[in-house]
Amino acid sequence: MGTKRLTRSGPVAYAVLVVVLLASVFPLYYSFLIASKDNSALGDAVPSLVPGGNLFDNLTRVFDTVDFWLAMQNSLVVAGTVAISNVVLGTLAGFAFARLRFRGGNALFLVVVGTSMVPTQLGVIPLYMLMSDLDWYGTLQAVIVPALIGAFSVFWMRQACEESVPYELVEAARVDGCSVLKTFWHVAFPAVRPQAAVMGMFTFMTAWNDFFWPLIVLDPNDSPTVQVALSTLASGYYTDYSLMLSGASLAVLPVVAIFILLARQIVGGIMQGAVKG
Amino acid sequence: MSWRDKLGRLDTKYTPYLVIAPFFVVFGIFGLYPLLYTAWVSLHDWQLIDGDQGFTGLANYTALLSDGNFWNALGNTVSLFLLSTVPQLFAALGLATLLDRGLRGRAFWRAGVLLPNVISVAAVALVFAQLFGRDFGIVNALLGFVGIDPVDWRAETWASHLAISSMVMWRWTGYNALIYLAAMQSVPKDMYESAMLDGASRRRVFWSITVPSIRPTILFTVIVSTIGGMQLFVEPQLFDPGGTATGTGGDDRQFQTLVMYLYEKGFRLFDAGYSSAIAWVLFLVILVVAVVNFAVARRIASKG
């Protein structure tokens, strides 16, 4: 007997998982499906689950309605900058908290963790006024700068340094006369590169998917990010689902591609980052 | 001491502060300052474009108390939060126990349940808006198969809340399941073994060993989903395609949340003072709900 009875999975477990998996994928498939159809084909009483032949027409209409290339390009700039900056600044701060001794270090780290409980979304009004004062309304830096470094990155990279950067190595480098930054660059950073890569992907996805703040601070008719451009597609006078979902499918594509490539690491990352019971 | 040693000392002493400084600068300017300044703005008649029109004390707050739209939005927010969070966390617990067993192709299943979480909420909202269409939506088509009349998912309060909650659940159940799974895997296996020897059933083991062992994780997910659930915005905002411009959440505001109301007042009607008052009340509501949740979750988790 032993724990086998508990840990073995019967066919029921697999059946449930298959259903869950289908439910996870279906809305995604459905949006590609609608994207491939003529809007009038949606009037069928029983929707057909076979793709239609209108994908390219619909995509062309997306690009005619909004400047989707520009929006993609903007999202790429925003998410790319935010990801790189979080990797660099987050790893530096994480390294300092994990491996350097300085007065107040532990207390300051607690402050970092505490800030993640603060719902910064609620400060949007003054944040918007601040951006207007800086003359940043409608510019990408209004979306980029506030996201340059976050508590999650610092927390994550501190954990990574604790795991992968041995004290002895840091000390040896210091004895050899390496400055703090040199030690970081030659000893710590190479050791945590895998974790930094996963973290960079996370922040890239989060920035790519962000909606609320870009909606407020960017001009939807000028040059917004992809997500804001999507809402423009949705706000037409009558709802053109094949247009909307063509745009949505396009916007989802890069993130899904990244996810499929890195699924193993990302899942492992989430499991690692969880609060242990 | 040589200049080199001196330099080295300065380096050891100050470089740590230098490298952690960016976080505090960014958080201070773009996180903390706006949040505190919101309180100040909320005490004024403050227009987003014309600026400060004078100190009015608590006038915005007293106006909120007699504002039917505010109470409506609060009710909707709580209703949506409960409908989406409670079933979601239970489903995640169940899913996690399934994933915790010996499975073939573990990585595949785990990645599969996480997939919805990487899709942007804007795209999800648009897809679900179509799935829950009144005339051509597939949900109504499926209901038709079992003889249920089509539901007008946007027009009715309960129906719209169910539809919006399903989006939230779809996106977050797998994510929470993985977090529970991580915690479950650090539960010592011999605890299970001795329970098995005592002849405990699967159900009994789950409630008496698994759940109490991962209590801190459950509390963590409850708090995080509370904060997220109370700030629901994109799902309901985009559930009503065409309504994005007004942001009222349906013709009768049947699914307008507090953040949507904040957005409508602040960025559609430019009443920054009033909008800031909503923000602070929302903050207090989040605090209260989080504390209540914490207490409830602690009791549930410590039972058995």
Coordinates of C-alpha atoms in Angstrom, one line a residue:
Chain A
M1 CA 0.0 0.0 0.0
G2 CA 2.1 2.9 1.3
T3 CA 1.6 6.3 -0.4
K4 CA 1.0 4.7 -3.8
R5 CA -2.7 4.9 -3.3
L6 CA -2.4 8.6 -2.8
T7 CA 0.1 9.5 -5.4
R8 CA -0.8 7.3 -8.3
S9 CA -3.1 9.0 -10.9
G10 CA -5.9 7.0 -12.4
P11 CA -7.7 7.7 -15.6
V12 CA -10.1 10.1 -13.8
A13 CA -7.2 12.4 -13.0
Y14 CA -6.1 12.5 -16.6
A15 CA -9.6 13.0 -17.8
V16 CA -10.0 16.0 -15.5
L17 CA -6.7 17.5 -16.6
V18 CA -7.6 17.1 -20.3
V19 CA -10.8 19.0 -19.7
V20 CA -9.0 21.7 -17.9
L21 CA -6.4 21.9 -20.7
L22 CA -9.1 22.1 -23.4
A23 CA -10.8 24.9 -21.4
S24 CA -7.5 26.7 -21.2
V25 CA -6.8 26.5 -24.9
F26 CA -10.3 26.9 -26.3
P27 CA -10.8 30.7 -25.9
L28 CA -7.5 31.1 -27.7
Y29 CA -8.4 28.8 -30.5
Y30 CA -11.8 30.5 -30.7
S31 CA -10.3 34.0 -31.2
F32 CA -8.1 32.7 -34.0
L33 CA -11.2 31.0 -35.4
I34 CA -13.3 34.2 -35.4
A35 CA -10.3 36.0 -36.8
S36 CA -10.4 33.7 -39.8
K37 CA -14.1 34.4 -40.6
D38 CA -16.2 36.9 -42.2
N39 CA -18.1 38.9 -39.6
S40 CA -21.4 37.8 -41.2
A41 CA -20.5 34.2 -40.7
L42 CA -20.9 34.8 -37.0
G43 CA -24.6 34.9 -37.5
D44 CA -24.8 31.1 -37.8
A45 CA -27.1 29.6 -35.1
V46 CA -24.5 27.0 -34.3
P47 CA -21.0 28.4 -34.7
S48 CA -18.7 26.3 -36.8
L49 CA -15.4 25.2 -35.3
V50 CA -13.6 25.0 -38.6
P51 CA -11.5 28.1 -39.6
G52 CA -12.7 30.2 -42.5
G53 CA -10.6 31.8 -45.2
N54 CA -10.8 35.5 -44.2
L55 CA -7.8 35.7 -42.0
F56 CA -5.7 37.9 -44.3
D57 CA -8.7 40.2 -45.2
N58 CA -9.3 40.7 -41.5
L59 CA -5.7 41.3 -40.7
T60 CA -5.5 43.9 -43.5
R61 CA -8.5 45.6 -42.0
V62 CA -6.8 45.7 -38.6
F63 CA -3.9 47.5 -40.2
D64 CA -6.3 49.9 -42.0
T65 CA -8.2 50.7 -38.9
V66 CA -5.3 51.5 -36.5
D67 CA -1.6 51.7 -37.0
F68 CA -1.0 48.3 -35.6
W69 CA 2.6 48.0 -36.7
L70 CA 3.4 51.2 -34.9
A71 CA 1.5 49.9 -31.8
M72 CA 3.5 46.6 -31.9
Q73 CA 6.7 48.5 -32.3
N74 CA 5.8 50.7 -29.3
S75 CA 4.9 47.7 -27.2
L76 CA 8.2 46.1 -28.2
V77 CA 10.2 49.2 -27.1
V78 CA 8.2 49.5 -23.9
A79 CA 8.4 45.9 -22.9
G80 CA 12.0 45.5 -24.0
T81 CA 13.3 48.5 -22.1
V82 CA 11.4 47.5 -19.0
A83 CA 12.6 44.0 -19.1
I84 CA 16.3 44.9 -19.6
S85 CA 16.2 47.6 -17.0
N86 CA 14.5 45.2 -14.4
V87 CA 17.2 42.6 -15.1
V88 CA 20.0 45.0 -14.6
L89 CA 18.7 47.1 -11.7
G90 CA 16.9 44.1 -10.1
T91 CA 20.0 41.9 -10.2
L92 CA 22.2 44.7 -8.8
A93 CA 19.8 45.4 -5.9
G94 CA 19.2 41.7 -5.3
F95 CA 22.9 41.0 -5.2
A96 CA 23.4 43.9 -2.7
F97 CA 20.7 42.6 -0.4
A98 CA 21.8 39.0 -0.6
R99 CA 25.6 39.2 -0.6
L100 CA 26.8 42.7 0.7
R101 CA 26.7 43.7 4.3
F102 CA 25.6 47.2 4.9
R103 CA 23.9 49.1 7.7
G104 CA 20.1 48.8 7.5
G105 CA 20.2 46.3 4.7
N106 CA 17.6 43.9 6.2
A107 CA 15.3 46.7 7.1
L108 CA 15.5 48.2 3.7
F109 CA 14.7 44.8 2.1
L110 CA 11.6 44.5 4.3
V111 CA 10.5 47.9 3.0
V112 CA 11.0 46.6 -0.6
V113 CA 8.8 43.6 0.1
G114 CA 6.2 45.8 1.9
T115 CA 5.8 48.1 -1.1
S116 CA 4.4 45.3 -3.1
M117 CA 1.3 45.4 -0.8
V118 CA 0.7 49.1 -1.8
P119 CA -2.0 49.3 -4.5
T120 CA -0.2 51.9 -6.7
Q121 CA -3.0 51.8 -9.2
L122 CA -5.0 54.0 -6.9
G123 CA -2.5 56.9 -7.3
V124 CA -3.4 57.3 -11.0
I125 CA -4.8 60.8 -10.8
P126 CA -1.7 62.5 -9.3
L127 CA 0.5 60.2 -11.5
Y128 CA -1.3 61.5 -14.5
M129 CA -0.9 65.1 -13.3
L130 CA 2.8 64.4 -12.8
M131 CA 3.1 63.2 -16.3
S132 CA 1.3 66.2 -17.7
D133 CA 3.6 68.5 -15.7
L134 CA 6.6 66.7 -17.1
D135 CA 5.1 67.0 -20.6
W136 CA 5.2 63.2 -20.9
Y137 CA 1.5 62.6 -21.7
G138 CA 1.3 60.5 -24.9
T139 CA 5.0 59.6 -24.8
L140 CA 6.4 56.1 -24.2
Q141 CA 8.6 57.2 -21.3
A142 CA 5.4 57.8 -19.3
V143 CA 4.8 54.1 -19.5
I144 CA 8.4 53.0 -19.3
V145 CA 9.9 55.0 -16.4
P146 CA 7.6 54.1 -13.6
A147 CA 8.2 50.4 -14.5
L148 CA 12.0 50.5 -14.7
I149 CA 12.4 48.6 -11.5
G150 CA 9.9 46.8 -9.3
A151 CA 9.8 45.1 -5.9
F152 CA 9.2 41.7 -7.6
S153 CA 12.5 41.9 -9.5
V154 CA 14.5 42.9 -6.5
F155 CA 12.9 40.1 -4.4
W156 CA 13.3 37.5 -7.2
M157 CA 17.0 38.3 -7.9
R158 CA 17.8 38.4 -4.2
Q159 CA 16.5 34.9 -3.9
A160 CA 18.5 33.9 -7.0
C161 CA 21.7 35.3 -5.6
E162 CA 21.2 33.5 -2.3
E163 CA 20.8 30.3 -4.2
S164 CA 23.5 30.6 -6.8
V165 CA 26.2 33.0 -5.6
P166 CA 28.5 31.5 -2.9
Y167 CA 29.8 33.9 -0.3
E168 CA 33.3 32.5 -0.7
L169 CA 33.5 33.5 -4.3
V170 CA 32.4 37.1 -3.5
E171 CA 34.9 37.3 -0.8
A172 CA 37.7 35.9 -2.9
A173 CA 37.0 38.4 -5.6
R174 CA 37.1 41.2 -3.0
V175 CA 40.4 40.0 -1.6
D176 CA 41.8 40.0 -5.1
G177 CA 40.9 43.7 -5.2
C178 CA 37.8 43.6 -7.3
S179 CA 35.4 46.5 -6.7
V180 CA 31.8 45.8 -5.8
L181 CA 30.6 46.4 -9.3
K182 CA 33.4 44.3 -10.8
T183 CA 32.5 41.5 -8.4
F184 CA 28.9 41.8 -9.5
W185 CA 29.7 41.7 -13.1
H186 CA 32.3 38.9 -13.1
V187 CA 31.1 36.7 -10.3
A188 CA 27.5 37.2 -9.4
F189 CA 25.8 38.0 -12.7
P190 CA 27.1 35.0 -14.7
A191 CA 25.9 32.7 -11.8
V192 CA 22.3 34.0 -11.8
R193 CA 21.9 34.4 -15.6
P194 CA 19.3 31.7 -15.9
Q195 CA 17.1 33.2 -13.2
A196 CA 17.6 36.7 -14.6
A197 CA 16.5 35.4 -18.0
V198 CA 13.2 34.0 -16.6
M199 CA 12.6 37.2 -14.7
G200 CA 13.3 39.3 -17.8
M201 CA 10.7 37.3 -19.7
F202 CA 8.2 37.8 -16.9
T203 CA 8.6 41.5 -16.8
F204 CA 8.5 41.6 -20.6
M205 CA 5.2 39.8 -20.6
T206 CA 3.7 41.9 -17.9
A207 CA 4.7 45.1 -19.6
W208 CA 3.5 43.9 -23.0
N209 CA 0.1 43.0 -21.4
D210 CA -0.4 46.1 -19.3
F211 CA -3.5 48.0 -20.1
F212 CA -4.8 50.4 -17.4
W213 CA -2.0 52.9 -17.1
P214 CA -1.2 53.0 -20.9
L215 CA -4.9 53.6 -21.5
I216 CA -4.8 56.6 -19.3
V217 CA -1.5 58.2 -20.3
L218 CA -1.3 57.4 -24.0
D219 CA -3.4 58.9 -26.7
P220 CA -5.5 56.0 -28.1
N221 CA -5.6 57.7 -31.5
D222 CA -2.0 58.6 -31.7
S223 CA 0.6 55.9 -31.0
P224 CA -0.5 53.7 -28.1
T225 CA 0.7 50.2 -27.2
V226 CA -0.9 47.1 -28.7
Q227 CA -3.3 46.6 -25.8
V228 CA -4.6 50.1 -26.1
A229 CA -4.9 49.8 -29.8
L230 CA -7.0 46.7 -29.2
S231 CA -9.5 48.7 -27.2
T232 CA -9.7 51.1 -30.1
L233 CA -10.7 48.2 -32.3
A234 CA -13.4 47.3 -29.9
S235 CA -14.9 50.8 -29.5
G236 CA -16.3 51.1 -33.0
Y237 CA -19.9 52.0 -33.5
Y238 CA -20.9 48.4 -34.2
T239 CA -19.1 45.4 -32.8
D240 CA -17.0 43.9 -35.5
Y241 CA -15.8 40.7 -33.8
S242 CA -13.6 39.4 -36.6
L243 CA -11.8 42.7 -36.6
M244 CA -11.4 42.8 -32.8
L245 CA -10.3 39.2 -32.5
S246 CA -7.9 39.4 -35.4
G247 CA -6.2 42.2 -33.5
A248 CA -6.4 40.3 -30.2
S249 CA -4.8 37.2 -31.9
L250 CA -2.0 39.3 -33.2
A251 CA -1.3 40.9 -29.9
V252 CA -1.3 37.6 -28.1
L253 CA 1.1 35.9 -30.6
P254 CA 4.5 37.2 -29.3
V255 CA 3.7 36.4 -25.7
V256 CA 2.4 32.9 -26.5
A257 CA 5.5 32.2 -28.6
I258 CA 7.7 33.2 -25.7
F259 CA 5.7 31.1 -23.4
I260 CA 5.8 28.0 -25.5
L261 CA 9.6 28.4 -25.9
L262 CA 10.2 28.9 -22.2
A263 CA 7.3 27.2 -20.6
R264 CA 9.4 24.8 -18.6
Q265 CA 11.5 27.6 -17.1
I266 CA 8.6 29.9 -16.5
V267 CA 6.6 27.2 -14.7
G268 CA 9.6 26.3 -12.7
G269 CA 10.1 29.9 -11.9
I270 CA 6.5 30.4 -10.6
M271 CA 6.9 27.2 -8.5
Q272 CA 10.1 28.6 -7.0
G273 CA 8.7 32.0 -6.3
A274 CA 5.7 30.7 -4.3
V275 CA 5.5 31.1 -0.6
K276 CA 6.5 27.8 0.9
G277 CA 4.0 26.3 3.2
Chain B
M1 CA 46.5 53.7 4.3
S2 CA 47.0 53.9 0.6
W3 CA 44.5 55.7 -1.6
R4 CA 43.6 52.3 -3.0
D5 CA 42.6 51.0 0.4
K6 CA 40.6 54.1 1.0
L7 CA 38.8 53.8 -2.3
G8 CA 38.1 50.2 -1.5
R9 CA 36.6 51.1 1.8
L10 CA 34.4 53.8 0.3
D11 CA 33.3 51.3 -2.3
T12 CA 32.3 48.7 0.3
K13 CA 30.5 51.2 2.4
Y14 CA 28.5 53.2 -0.2
T15 CA 28.1 51.1 -3.4
P16 CA 25.4 48.9 -1.8
Y17 CA 23.3 52.0 -1.2
L18 CA 24.0 53.2 -4.7
V19 CA 22.7 50.0 -6.4
I20 CA 19.5 49.7 -4.3
A21 CA 18.8 53.4 -4.8
P22 CA 17.0 53.1 -8.2
F23 CA 14.2 51.1 -6.6
F24 CA 13.5 53.6 -3.9
V25 CA 13.7 56.5 -6.2
V26 CA 11.3 55.0 -8.7
F27 CA 8.9 53.8 -6.1
G28 CA 9.0 57.1 -4.2
I29 CA 8.3 59.2 -7.3
F30 CA 5.8 57.0 -9.2
G31 CA 4.3 54.9 -6.4
L32 CA 4.3 56.5 -3.0
Y33 CA 4.1 60.1 -3.9
P34 CA 1.0 59.8 -6.1
L35 CA -0.7 57.6 -3.6
L36 CA -0.3 60.1 -0.8
Y37 CA -1.0 63.0 -3.1
T38 CA -4.3 61.4 -3.9
A39 CA -5.4 62.0 -0.3
W40 CA -4.6 65.7 -0.7
V41 CA -6.4 66.0 -4.0
S42 CA -9.5 64.2 -2.6
L43 CA -9.9 67.1 -0.1
H44 CA -10.3 69.6 -2.9
D45 CA -12.6 70.6 -5.7
W46 CA -9.9 69.6 -8.2
Q47 CA -10.5 69.5 -12.0
L48 CA -8.1 67.4 -14.1
I49 CA -7.6 70.1 -16.6
D50 CA -8.3 73.4 -14.7
G51 CA -6.5 72.2 -11.6
D52 CA -7.2 73.1 -8.0
Q53 CA -10.5 75.0 -7.4
G54 CA -10.1 75.3 -3.7
F55 CA -10.1 73.2 -0.5
T56 CA -13.4 71.6 0.3
G57 CA -12.5 69.4 3.2
L58 CA -14.5 66.1 3.3
A59 CA -17.1 67.4 0.8
N60 CA -16.1 64.8 -1.8
Y61 CA -16.4 62.0 0.7
T62 CA -19.8 63.1 2.0
A63 CA -21.0 63.4 -1.6
L64 CA -19.8 59.8 -2.2
L65 CA -22.0 58.6 0.7
S66 CA -25.1 59.8 -1.0
D67 CA -24.0 58.9 -4.5
G68 CA -26.1 55.9 -5.7
N69 CA -23.7 55.2 -8.5
F70 CA -20.9 54.8 -6.0
W71 CA -22.9 52.3 -3.9
N72 CA -23.9 50.4 -7.0
A73 CA -20.2 50.2 -8.1
L74 CA -19.2 49.0 -4.6
G75 CA -21.9 46.3 -4.7
N76 CA -20.8 45.2 -8.1
T77 CA -17.2 45.1 -7.1
V78 CA -17.8 43.0 -4.0
S79 CA -20.2 40.7 -6.0
L80 CA -17.7 40.2 -8.8
F81 CA -14.9 39.6 -6.3
L82 CA -16.8 37.0 -4.4
L83 CA -18.0 35.2 -7.5
S84 CA -14.6 35.0 -9.1
T85 CA -12.3 34.5 -6.1
V86 CA -14.0 31.9 -4.0
P87 CA -14.7 29.3 -6.6
Q88 CA -11.3 30.0 -8.2
L89 CA -9.3 29.3 -5.1
F90 CA -11.2 26.1 -4.4
A91 CA -10.8 25.0 -8.0
A92 CA -7.1 25.8 -7.8
L93 CA -6.7 23.7 -4.7
G94 CA -8.3 20.8 -6.4
L95 CA -6.3 21.2 -9.5
A96 CA -3.1 21.4 -7.5
T97 CA -3.8 18.1 -5.7
L98 CA -4.3 16.5 -9.1
L99 CA -1.0 17.9 -10.3
D100 CA 0.7 16.8 -7.1
R101 CA 0.3 13.2 -8.0
G102 CA 2.6 11.1 -10.1
L103 CA 1.8 12.2 -13.6
R104 CA 3.3 11.5 -17.0
G105 CA 4.3 14.6 -18.8
R106 CA 4.3 16.8 -15.7
A107 CA 5.8 19.9 -17.4
F108 CA 3.2 19.7 -20.1
W109 CA 0.2 19.8 -17.7
R110 CA 1.7 22.5 -15.7
A111 CA 2.4 24.7 -18.6
G112 CA -1.1 24.0 -20.0
V113 CA -2.8 25.3 -16.9
L114 CA -0.6 28.4 -16.8
L115 CA -1.2 29.3 -20.4
P116 CA -4.3 31.5 -19.8
N117 CA -2.3 33.6 -17.4
V118 CA 0.1 34.9 -20.0
I119 CA -2.6 36.1 -22.3
S120 CA -3.2 39.9 -22.0
V121 CA -6.4 40.7 -20.1
A122 CA -7.5 43.0 -22.9
A123 CA -7.4 40.1 -25.4
V124 CA -9.2 37.8 -22.9
A125 CA -11.9 40.3 -22.4
L126 CA -12.5 40.7 -26.1
V127 CA -12.7 36.9 -26.7
F128 CA -15.1 36.4 -23.8
A129 CA -17.2 39.3 -24.9
Q130 CA -17.7 37.2 -28.1
L131 CA -18.2 33.9 -26.3
F132 CA -20.9 35.5 -24.2
G133 CA -22.7 37.3 -27.1
R134 CA -26.5 37.3 -26.9
D135 CA -27.3 36.4 -30.4
F136 CA -24.2 34.6 -31.8
G137 CA -22.2 33.6 -28.7
I138 CA -21.1 30.1 -28.3
V139 CA -22.2 29.9 -24.6
N140 CA -25.8 30.6 -25.6
A141 CA -25.5 28.1 -28.4
L142 CA -24.3 25.4 -25.9
L143 CA -27.1 26.4 -23.5
G144 CA -29.5 26.0 -26.4
F145 CA -28.4 22.3 -26.7
V146 CA -29.7 21.6 -23.2
G147 CA -32.9 23.6 -23.8
I148 CA -32.0 26.8 -22.0
D149 CA -33.2 30.1 -23.5
P150 CA -30.5 32.5 -24.7
V151 CA -29.2 34.8 -21.9
D152 CA -28.6 38.4 -22.5
W153 CA -25.2 38.4 -20.7
R154 CA -24.8 42.2 -20.8
A155 CA -28.2 43.4 -19.9
E156 CA -28.8 41.4 -16.7
T157 CA -26.8 42.1 -13.5
W158 CA -26.3 38.5 -12.4
A159 CA -25.6 37.2 -15.9
S160 CA -23.0 39.9 -16.6
H161 CA -21.4 39.2 -13.2
L162 CA -21.2 35.5 -14.0
A163 CA -19.7 36.2 -17.4
I164 CA -17.0 38.6 -16.1
S165 CA -16.2 36.3 -13.2
S166 CA -15.6 33.4 -15.6
M167 CA -12.9 35.5 -17.3
V168 CA -11.1 36.2 -14.1
M169 CA -11.4 32.5 -13.1
W170 CA -10.1 31.4 -16.5
R171 CA -7.1 33.6 -16.2
W172 CA -6.0 32.9 -12.6
T173 CA -7.1 29.4 -11.6
G174 CA -4.0 27.7 -13.1
Y175 CA -1.7 30.3 -11.7
N176 CA -2.9 29.8 -8.2
A177 CA -2.9 26.0 -8.7
L178 CA 0.8 26.2 -9.5
I179 CA 1.5 28.2 -6.4
Y180 CA -0.4 25.7 -4.2
L181 CA 1.4 22.9 -6.0
A182 CA 4.8 24.4 -5.0
A183 CA 3.7 24.5 -1.4
M184 CA 2.3 21.0 -1.5
Q185 CA 5.6 19.6 -2.7
S186 CA 7.4 20.8 0.4
V187 CA 5.0 18.9 2.7
P188 CA 7.0 16.1 4.2
K189 CA 6.0 12.8 2.5
D190 CA 6.2 10.8 5.8
M191 CA 3.3 12.7 7.1
Y192 CA 1.2 11.2 4.3
E193 CA 2.7 7.8 4.9
S194 CA 1.7 7.7 8.5
A195 CA -1.8 9.0 7.7
M196 CA -2.1 6.2 5.1
L197 CA -1.0 3.6 7.7
D198 CA -3.7 4.8 10.0
G199 CA -6.1 4.2 7.1
A200 CA -7.1 7.8 6.4
S201 CA -9.0 8.5 3.2
R202 CA -7.8 10.8 0.5
R203 CA -10.4 13.4 1.5
R204 CA -9.3 13.2 5.1
V205 CA -5.6 13.5 4.3
F206 CA -6.4 16.5 2.1
W207 CA -8.3 18.4 4.8
S208 CA -6.2 17.2 7.8
I209 CA -2.7 17.3 6.4
T210 CA -2.4 19.1 3.0
V211 CA -4.5 22.2 3.7
P212 CA -3.1 23.0 7.2
S213 CA 0.4 22.4 5.9
I214 CA 0.1 25.0 3.1
R215 CA -1.8 27.5 5.2
P216 CA 0.7 30.4 4.7
T217 CA 0.4 29.9 0.9
I218 CA -3.4 29.9 1.1
L219 CA -3.4 33.2 3.1
F220 CA -1.0 34.7 0.6
T221 CA -3.2 33.8 -2.4
V222 CA -6.3 35.1 -0.6
I223 CA -4.6 38.5 0.1
V224 CA -3.3 38.8 -3.5
S225 CA -6.6 37.9 -5.1
T226 CA -8.4 40.3 -2.8
I227 CA -6.2 43.2 -3.9
G228 CA -6.6 42.1 -7.5
G229 CA -10.3 41.4 -7.4
M230 CA -11.2 44.7 -5.7
Q231 CA -9.3 46.5 -8.5
L232 CA -11.1 44.8 -11.3
F233 CA -11.2 47.1 -14.4
V234 CA -10.2 45.7 -17.8
E235 CA -12.5 42.7 -17.8
P236 CA -15.8 44.6 -17.2
Q237 CA -14.6 47.6 -19.2
L238 CA -14.0 45.6 -22.4
F239 CA -16.9 43.2 -21.8
D240 CA -19.1 45.9 -23.3
P241 CA -17.5 46.6 -26.7
G242 CA -18.5 50.0 -27.8
G243 CA -19.1 51.0 -24.2
T244 CA -15.4 51.6 -23.7
A245 CA -15.8 55.2 -24.5
T246 CA -18.2 55.8 -21.6
G247 CA -17.0 53.1 -19.2
T248 CA -20.3 52.9 -17.4
G249 CA -20.4 49.1 -17.5
G250 CA -23.7 48.6 -19.2
D251 CA -26.7 50.9 -19.8
D252 CA -27.7 50.8 -16.1
R253 CA -24.2 50.4 -14.7
Q254 CA -25.0 46.8 -14.0
F255 CA -21.4 45.8 -14.1
Q256 CA -19.5 49.0 -13.3
T257 CA -16.8 48.4 -10.7
L258 CA -15.2 51.0 -8.4
V259 CA -12.1 51.4 -10.6
M260 CA -14.3 51.9 -13.6
Y261 CA -16.2 54.6 -11.7
L262 CA -12.9 56.1 -10.7
Y263 CA -11.9 56.1 -14.3
E264 CA -15.2 57.6 -15.5
K265 CA -15.2 60.4 -12.9
G266 CA -11.5 61.2 -13.3
F267 CA -10.7 60.7 -17.0
R268 CA -14.1 61.0 -18.7
L269 CA -15.6 63.8 -16.5
F270 CA -12.3 65.2 -15.3
D271 CA -13.4 65.5 -11.7
A272 CA -10.0 64.6 -10.1
G273 CA -11.0 65.4 -6.6
Y274 CA -14.0 63.2 -6.6
S275 CA -12.1 60.4 -8.4
S276 CA -9.3 60.6 -5.7
A277 CA -11.9 60.3 -3.0
I278 CA -13.1 57.1 -4.7
A279 CA -9.5 55.9 -4.8
W280 CA -9.1 56.3 -1.0
V281 CA -12.4 54.7 -0.2
L282 CA -11.4 51.8 -2.4
F283 CA -8.1 51.6 -0.6
L284 CA -9.9 51.4 2.7
V285 CA -12.4 48.8 1.4
I286 CA -9.4 46.7 0.2
L287 CA -7.9 46.9 3.6
V288 CA -11.1 45.8 5.3
V289 CA -11.8 43.0 2.9
A290 CA -8.2 41.8 3.1
V291 CA -8.4 41.7 6.9
V292 CA -11.8 39.9 7.0
N293 CA -10.5 37.4 4.4
F294 CA -7.4 36.9 6.3
A295 CA -9.4 36.0 9.4
V296 CA -11.8 33.8 7.5
A297 CA -9.0 32.0 5.6
R298 CA -7.1 31.4 8.9
R299 CA -10.1 29.8 10.5
I300 CA -10.9 27.6 7.5
A301 CA -7.2 26.6 7.2
S302 CA -6.8 25.8 10.8
K303 CA -9.9 23.6 11.1
G304 CA -9.5 19.9 11.1

